[in-house]
Amino acid sequence: MPSFDICCLETEPELNSNVVSINVGGRIFQTTKQTLTQAGPKSLLYRLAETGSDRFLDRDPDQFSLLLSLLRSGTLPSKVKDFDLRDLIEESRFYGVESLLTSSLSDPSHLDAFALRKSSEIPLNGRDTPSAIASTPFGSLHVSHGSKITSFDWSLTRKSTILTQFTAIDSLLAISPDIAAAGATDFSGLQILDLQKGRVKQVLNWENATRSGSTVQAIGSSGEFLFTSFESSRRNSNSILVYDMNTLNPVIEIARNEIFGADLDSAIPATKLRWVSGYGLLMASGSHSGLSGVSGNIKFWDIRSGNVAFELKEKVDCFADVCASDNMNVLFKVGVSSGEVFNADLRCLGTVNNDANDNSNPWMCVENRRKV
């Protein structure tokens, strides 16, 4: 029994010293130092955990309760729906936990695909129809409409608009929160734009043998590289250029086609570029509509060698759109004629001879019955 009493006397002060009481707007909150330090060393809450003085804050206790729950569990409680998001954002900035709030609100695991509803309508200045949209890992959003680009912060509450040299922007890629790459199919060159200062930082061009101008058909990126699909203004050649993302210096040119005669395959520029990180390959796809219907090709490029790793030529039921899923090892397409969704095993594409007369067609319909 004496040893038990001594143990209590030793541990009780330690427990008490770990508990922090904070008076927020007249309501007392008790938590631990460990919980408050989850806010990060630059936050007000971290400093409150370290100080021994009176902890009184003349702020809204209900909103503080939400942010404290965020520190404790990493998620916001369900009652957050009853609060105005803009007010909560401003409160999170006061406490220095805006980044934690951003992560919580953008967590994909919180999305219920069967309970989606309209969250908000993005306000754009003018009457021009949006033509391209780009998001950043930092949560900000850029929308092109007409000759303008409007940028929003992650909360969609603060925005700024710049005027560009384009009539309309067809391709838009966010490089950083303030820098974007923009191009159009009727305007020469890929422009690197400073969205904060509203100016052109740099113009990236590609020239063919005739030294005609080049328009942008598609933009893509990996963590290290920027990819741009160009087509000459005379539409007699096309190419894909790979740039270093940091310096914007060209690294390699791939998929260059000089078009002679009726070579339809070489006349199709890549209108979609996607980096397939699991395979270290660049997917480039494009299609063409002619008298015999829609035909196209999907190529996977090894940018280290500049060679095609494998290719699919689409002639029977070409794609209206195509995308690759890394974690599923699957390539998906929507058939332009049938409207059906098809998939192909990425792991087997290199072994398939995808020819119109070949029975080893890699595509399998997701469902056998037709859907509207």
Coordinates of N, CA and C in Angstrom, one line a residue, residues 70-214:
L70 N -10.5 18.7 -34.8 CA -9.7 18.4 -36.0 C -8.3 18.0 -35.5
L71 N -7.8 18.7 -34.4 CA -6.4 18.4 -33.9 C -6.5 17.0 -33.2
R72 N -7.6 16.7 -32.6 CA -7.7 15.4 -31.8 C -7.7 14.2 -32.7
S73 N -8.5 14.3 -33.8 CA -8.8 13.1 -34.6 C -8.3 13.2 -36.0
G74 N -7.9 14.4 -36.5 CA -7.5 14.6 -37.8 C -8.7 14.8 -38.8
T75 N -9.9 14.8 -38.3 CA -11.1 15.0 -39.1 C -12.0 16.0 -38.4
L76 N -12.9 16.6 -39.2 CA -13.9 17.5 -38.6 C -15.1 16.7 -38.2
P77 N -15.8 17.1 -37.2 CA -17.1 16.5 -36.8 C -18.2 16.8 -37.8
S78 N -19.2 15.9 -37.7 CA -20.3 16.1 -38.7 C -21.1 17.4 -38.5
K79 N -21.0 18.0 -37.3 CA -21.7 19.3 -37.1 C -21.1 20.4 -37.9
V80 N -20.0 20.2 -38.5 CA -19.3 21.3 -39.3 C -20.3 21.8 -40.4
K81 N -21.2 20.9 -40.9 CA -22.1 21.3 -41.9 C -23.0 22.5 -41.5
D82 N -23.2 22.7 -40.2 CA -24.0 23.8 -39.7 C -23.3 25.1 -39.7
F83 N -22.0 25.2 -40.1 CA -21.2 26.4 -40.0 C -20.9 26.9 -41.4
D84 N -20.7 28.2 -41.5 CA -20.3 28.8 -42.7 C -18.8 28.5 -42.9
L85 N -18.4 27.9 -44.1 CA -17.1 27.5 -44.3 C -16.1 28.7 -44.3
R86 N -16.6 29.8 -44.9 CA -15.7 31.0 -45.0 C -15.3 31.5 -43.6
D87 N -16.3 31.4 -42.6 CA -16.0 31.9 -41.3 C -15.0 30.9 -40.6
L88 N -15.1 29.6 -40.9 CA -14.2 28.6 -40.3 C -12.8 28.8 -40.9
I89 N -12.7 29.1 -42.2 CA -11.4 29.3 -42.8 C -10.7 30.5 -42.1
E90 N -11.4 31.6 -41.9 CA -10.8 32.8 -41.3 C -10.4 32.4 -39.9
E91 N -11.1 31.6 -39.2 CA -10.8 31.3 -37.8 C -9.5 30.4 -37.8
S92 N -9.5 29.5 -38.8 CA -8.3 28.6 -38.9 C -7.0 29.4 -39.2
R93 N -7.1 30.5 -39.9 CA -6.0 31.3 -40.2 C -5.5 32.0 -38.9
F94 N -6.5 32.4 -38.1 CA -6.1 33.1 -36.8 C -5.3 32.1 -35.9
Y95 N -5.7 30.9 -35.9 CA -5.0 29.9 -35.0 C -3.8 29.3 -35.7
G96 N -3.7 29.5 -37.0 CA -2.5 28.9 -37.7 C -2.7 27.5 -38.1
V97 N -3.9 27.0 -38.4 CA -4.1 25.6 -38.7 C -4.9 25.5 -40.1
E98 N -4.7 26.5 -40.9 CA -5.4 26.5 -42.2 C -5.0 25.3 -43.0
S99 N -3.7 24.9 -43.0 CA -3.2 23.7 -43.8 C -3.9 22.4 -43.3
L100 N -4.1 22.3 -42.0 CA -4.7 21.1 -41.5 C -6.2 21.1 -41.9
L101 N -6.8 22.2 -42.0 CA -8.2 22.3 -42.4 C -8.3 22.0 -43.9
T102 N -7.4 22.4 -44.7 CA -7.3 22.1 -46.1 C -7.3 20.6 -46.3
S103 N -6.4 20.0 -45.6 CA -6.2 18.5 -45.8 C -7.4 17.7 -45.4
S104 N -8.1 18.2 -44.3 CA -9.3 17.5 -43.9 C -10.4 17.6 -44.9
L105 N -10.6 18.8 -45.4 CA -11.7 19.1 -46.3 C -11.5 18.4 -47.7
S106 N -10.2 18.1 -48.1 CA -9.9 17.6 -49.4 C -9.6 16.1 -49.3
D107 N -9.8 15.5 -48.2 CA -9.5 14.0 -48.0 C -10.4 13.2 -48.9
P108 N -9.9 12.5 -49.9 CA -10.8 11.7 -50.8 C -11.6 10.6 -50.1
S109 N -11.1 10.1 -48.9 CA -11.9 9.1 -48.2 C -13.2 9.6 -47.7
H110 N -13.3 10.9 -47.6 CA -14.6 11.5 -47.1 C -15.6 11.7 -48.2
L111 N -15.3 11.4 -49.4 CA -16.2 11.5 -50.5 C -17.2 10.3 -50.6
D112 N -18.4 10.6 -50.7 CA -19.4 9.5 -50.9 C -20.0 9.7 -52.3
A113 N -19.6 8.8 -53.2 CA -19.9 9.0 -54.6 C -21.5 8.9 -54.8
F114 N -22.2 8.4 -53.9 CA -23.7 8.2 -54.1 C -24.4 9.3 -53.3
A115 N -23.7 10.2 -52.7 CA -24.3 11.3 -52.0 C -23.7 12.7 -52.4
L116 N -23.3 12.8 -53.7 CA -22.7 14.0 -54.1 C -23.8 15.1 -54.3
R117 N -23.5 16.3 -54.0 CA -24.5 17.3 -54.2 C -23.7 18.6 -54.6
K118 N -24.4 19.5 -55.2 CA -23.7 20.8 -55.6 C -23.2 21.5 -54.4
S119 N -21.9 21.7 -54.4 CA -21.3 22.4 -53.2 C -21.4 23.9 -53.4
S120 N -20.9 24.4 -54.5 CA -20.9 25.8 -54.7 C -20.8 26.1 -56.2
E121 N -21.2 27.3 -56.6 CA -21.0 27.6 -58.0 C -19.9 28.7 -58.1
I122 N -18.9 28.4 -59.0 CA -17.7 29.2 -59.1 C -18.1 30.5 -59.8
P123 N -17.9 31.7 -59.2 CA -18.3 32.9 -59.9 C -17.2 33.4 -60.9
L124 N -17.5 33.6 -62.1 CA -16.5 34.0 -63.1 C -17.0 35.4 -63.7
N125 N -16.1 36.3 -63.9 CA -16.4 37.6 -64.5 C -16.6 37.5 -66.0
G126 N -17.6 38.2 -66.5 CA -17.9 38.2 -67.9 C -18.8 37.0 -68.3
R127 N -19.0 37.0 -69.6 CA -20.0 36.0 -70.2 C -19.3 34.8 -70.9
D128 N -18.0 34.8 -71.0 CA -17.3 33.8 -71.7 C -17.5 32.4 -71.1
T129 N -17.6 31.4 -71.9 CA -17.8 30.0 -71.4 C -16.4 29.5 -70.9
P130 N -16.3 28.8 -69.8 CA -15.1 28.2 -69.4 C -14.6 27.1 -70.4
S131 N -13.3 27.1 -70.7 CA -12.8 26.2 -71.7 C -11.7 25.3 -71.2
A132 N -11.1 25.6 -70.0 CA -10.1 24.7 -69.5 C -10.0 25.0 -68.0
I133 N -9.6 24.0 -67.2 CA -9.6 24.1 -65.8 C -8.3 23.3 -65.3
A134 N -7.7 23.8 -64.2 CA -6.5 23.2 -63.7 C -6.4 23.4 -62.2
S135 N -6.0 22.4 -61.5 CA -5.9 22.4 -60.0 C -4.5 22.2 -59.6
T136 N -4.1 22.6 -58.4 CA -2.7 22.4 -57.9 C -2.8 21.5 -56.7
P137 N -1.6 20.8 -56.4 CA -1.6 20.1 -55.1 C -1.8 20.9 -53.9
F138 N -1.7 22.2 -54.0 CA -1.9 23.1 -52.9 C -3.4 23.5 -52.7
G139 N -4.2 23.0 -53.6 CA -5.7 23.2 -53.4 C -6.2 24.4 -54.2
S140 N -5.4 25.2 -54.8 CA -5.8 26.3 -55.6 C -6.4 25.8 -56.9
L141 N -7.1 26.7 -57.6 CA -7.8 26.3 -58.8 C -7.7 27.4 -59.9
H142 N -7.5 27.1 -61.1 CA -7.4 28.1 -62.2 C -8.4 27.7 -63.3
V143 N -9.2 28.7 -63.7 CA -10.2 28.4 -64.8 C -10.0 29.4 -65.9
S144 N -9.9 29.0 -67.1 CA -9.8 29.9 -68.3 C -11.2 30.0 -68.9
H145 N -11.5 31.3 -69.2 CA -12.8 31.6 -69.9 C -12.6 32.8 -70.8
G146 N -12.7 32.5 -72.1 CA -12.4 33.4 -73.1 C -10.9 33.7 -73.1
S147 N -10.5 35.0 -73.0 CA -9.1 35.4 -73.0 C -8.6 35.6 -71.5
K148 N -9.4 35.2 -70.6 CA -9.1 35.4 -69.1 C -8.8 34.1 -68.4
I149 N -8.0 34.2 -67.3 CA -7.8 33.1 -66.4 C -8.1 33.7 -65.0
T150 N -9.1 33.0 -64.3 CA -9.4 33.4 -63.0 C -8.9 32.3 -62.0
S151 N -8.2 32.8 -61.0 CA -7.5 31.9 -60.0 C -8.3 32.0 -58.7
F152 N -8.5 30.8 -58.0 CA -9.2 30.8 -56.7 C -8.2 30.2 -55.7
D153 N -8.3 30.6 -54.5 CA -7.6 29.9 -53.4 C -8.3 28.6 -53.1
W154 N -7.8 27.8 -52.2 CA -8.3 26.4 -52.0 C -9.8 26.5 -51.5
S155 N -10.1 27.6 -50.8 CA -11.5 27.7 -50.2 C -12.5 28.2 -51.2
L156 N -12.0 28.6 -52.4 CA -12.9 29.2 -53.5 C -13.5 30.5 -53.1
T157 N -13.0 31.2 -52.1 CA -13.6 32.4 -51.6 C -12.8 33.6 -52.0
R158 N -11.5 33.5 -52.4 CA -10.7 34.6 -52.8 C -10.3 34.3 -54.3
K159 N -10.4 35.3 -55.2 CA -10.1 35.1 -56.6 C -9.4 36.3 -57.1
S160 N -8.7 36.0 -58.3 CA -8.1 37.1 -59.0 C -8.1 36.7 -60.5
T161 N -8.2 37.7 -61.4 CA -8.4 37.4 -62.8 C -7.3 38.2 -63.6
I162 N -6.7 37.5 -64.6 CA -5.8 38.2 -65.5 C -6.2 38.1 -66.9
L163 N -5.8 39.0 -67.8 CA -6.1 38.9 -69.2 C -4.9 38.4 -69.9
T164 N -5.1 37.4 -70.8 CA -4.0 36.8 -71.6 C -4.1 37.3 -73.1
Q165 N -3.1 36.9 -73.8 CA -3.1 37.2 -75.3 C -3.9 36.3 -76.1
F166 N -4.5 35.2 -75.5 CA -5.2 34.2 -76.3 C -6.7 34.7 -76.5
T167 N -7.3 34.3 -77.6 CA -8.7 34.5 -77.8 C -9.5 33.5 -76.9
A168 N -9.0 32.3 -76.9 CA -9.6 31.3 -76.0 C -8.5 30.3 -75.7
I169 N -8.4 29.7 -74.5 CA -7.4 28.8 -74.0 C -7.9 27.4 -74.1
D170 N -7.2 26.5 -74.8 CA -7.7 25.1 -75.0 C -7.0 24.2 -74.0
S171 N -5.7 24.5 -73.6 CA -5.0 23.7 -72.7 C -4.4 24.5 -71.5
L172 N -4.6 24.0 -70.3 CA -4.1 24.8 -69.1 C -3.6 23.8 -68.1
L173 N -2.4 24.1 -67.6 CA -1.7 23.2 -66.6 C -1.1 24.1 -65.5
A174 N -1.4 23.7 -64.3 CA -0.9 24.5 -63.1 C 0.5 23.9 -62.8
I175 N 1.5 24.7 -62.8 CA 2.9 24.3 -62.5 C 3.1 24.6 -61.0
S176 N 2.6 25.7 -60.5 CA 2.7 26.0 -59.0 C 1.4 26.9 -58.7
P177 N 1.2 27.3 -57.5 CA 0.0 28.1 -57.2 C -0.1 29.4 -58.0
D178 N 1.1 29.9 -58.5 CA 1.1 31.2 -59.2 C 1.5 31.1 -60.6
I179 N 2.0 29.9 -61.1 CA 2.6 29.8 -62.4 C 1.7 28.7 -63.1
A180 N 1.4 29.0 -64.4 CA 0.6 28.1 -65.2 C 1.1 28.1 -66.6
A181 N 0.9 26.9 -67.3 CA 1.3 26.8 -68.7 C -0.1 26.8 -69.5
A182 N -0.1 27.6 -70.6 CA -1.4 27.7 -71.3 C -1.1 27.7 -72.8
G183 N -2.0 27.1 -73.6 CA -1.8 27.0 -75.0 C -3.2 27.0 -75.7
A184 N -3.2 27.2 -77.0 CA -4.4 27.2 -77.8 C -4.1 26.6 -79.1
T185 N -5.1 26.0 -79.8 CA -5.0 25.4 -81.1 C -5.0 26.4 -82.2
D186 N -5.2 27.7 -81.9 CA -5.2 28.7 -82.9 C -4.2 29.8 -82.6
F187 N -3.3 29.6 -81.6 CA -2.3 30.6 -81.2 C -1.0 30.0 -81.0
S188 N 0.0 30.6 -81.6 CA 1.4 29.9 -81.6 C 2.1 30.0 -80.3
G189 N 2.7 28.9 -79.9 CA 3.5 28.9 -78.7 C 2.8 28.5 -77.4
L190 N 3.6 27.9 -76.5 CA 3.1 27.6 -75.1 C 3.6 28.7 -74.2
Q191 N 2.7 29.3 -73.5 CA 3.0 30.5 -72.7 C 3.1 30.0 -71.2
I192 N 4.2 30.4 -70.6 CA 4.3 30.2 -69.1 C 3.9 31.5 -68.5
L193 N 2.8 31.5 -67.7 CA 2.2 32.7 -67.2 C 2.4 32.9 -65.7
D194 N 2.7 34.1 -65.3 CA 2.8 34.4 -63.9 C 1.4 35.0 -63.5
L195 N 0.6 34.2 -62.9 CA -0.8 34.5 -62.6 C -1.0 35.6 -61.5
Q196 N 0.0 35.7 -60.7 CA 0.0 36.8 -59.7 C 0.3 38.1 -60.2
K197 N 1.2 38.2 -61.1 CA 1.6 39.5 -61.7 C 0.9 39.8 -63.1
G198 N 0.2 38.7 -63.6 CA -0.5 38.9 -64.8 C 0.4 39.1 -66.0
R199 N 1.5 38.4 -66.2 CA 2.4 38.6 -67.3 C 2.9 37.3 -67.8
V200 N 3.5 37.3 -69.0 CA 4.0 36.2 -69.6 C 5.5 36.0 -69.2
K201 N 5.8 35.0 -68.5 CA 7.2 34.7 -68.1 C 8.1 34.2 -69.2
Q202 N 7.5 33.4 -70.1 CA 8.3 32.7 -71.1 C 7.4 32.1 -72.1
V203 N 7.9 32.0 -73.4 CA 7.1 31.4 -74.4 C 8.0 30.2 -75.0
L204 N 7.4 29.0 -75.0 CA 8.1 27.9 -75.5 C 7.6 27.5 -76.9
N205 N 8.4 27.5 -77.9 CA 8.0 27.2 -79.3 C 8.7 26.0 -79.8
W206 N 8.1 25.4 -80.9 CA 8.6 24.3 -81.6 C 8.6 24.7 -83.1
E207 N 9.7 24.4 -83.8 CA 9.7 24.7 -85.3 C 10.0 23.4 -86.1
N208 N 9.3 23.3 -87.2 CA 9.5 22.2 -88.1 C 10.5 22.6 -89.2
A209 N 10.6 21.8 -90.2 CA 11.5 22.1 -91.3 C 11.2 23.3 -92.0
T210 N 9.9 23.7 -92.1 CA 9.5 24.9 -92.8 C 9.5 26.1 -91.9
R211 N 9.9 26.0 -90.6 CA 10.0 27.0 -89.7 C 8.7 27.8 -89.5
S212 N 7.6 27.1 -89.7 CA 6.3 27.8 -89.4 C 5.9 27.7 -87.9
G213 N 5.0 28.5 -87.5 CA 4.6 28.6 -86.1 C 4.0 27.3 -85.7
S214 N 3.9 27.1 -84.3 CA 3.4 25.9 -83.8 C 2.3 26.1 -82.8

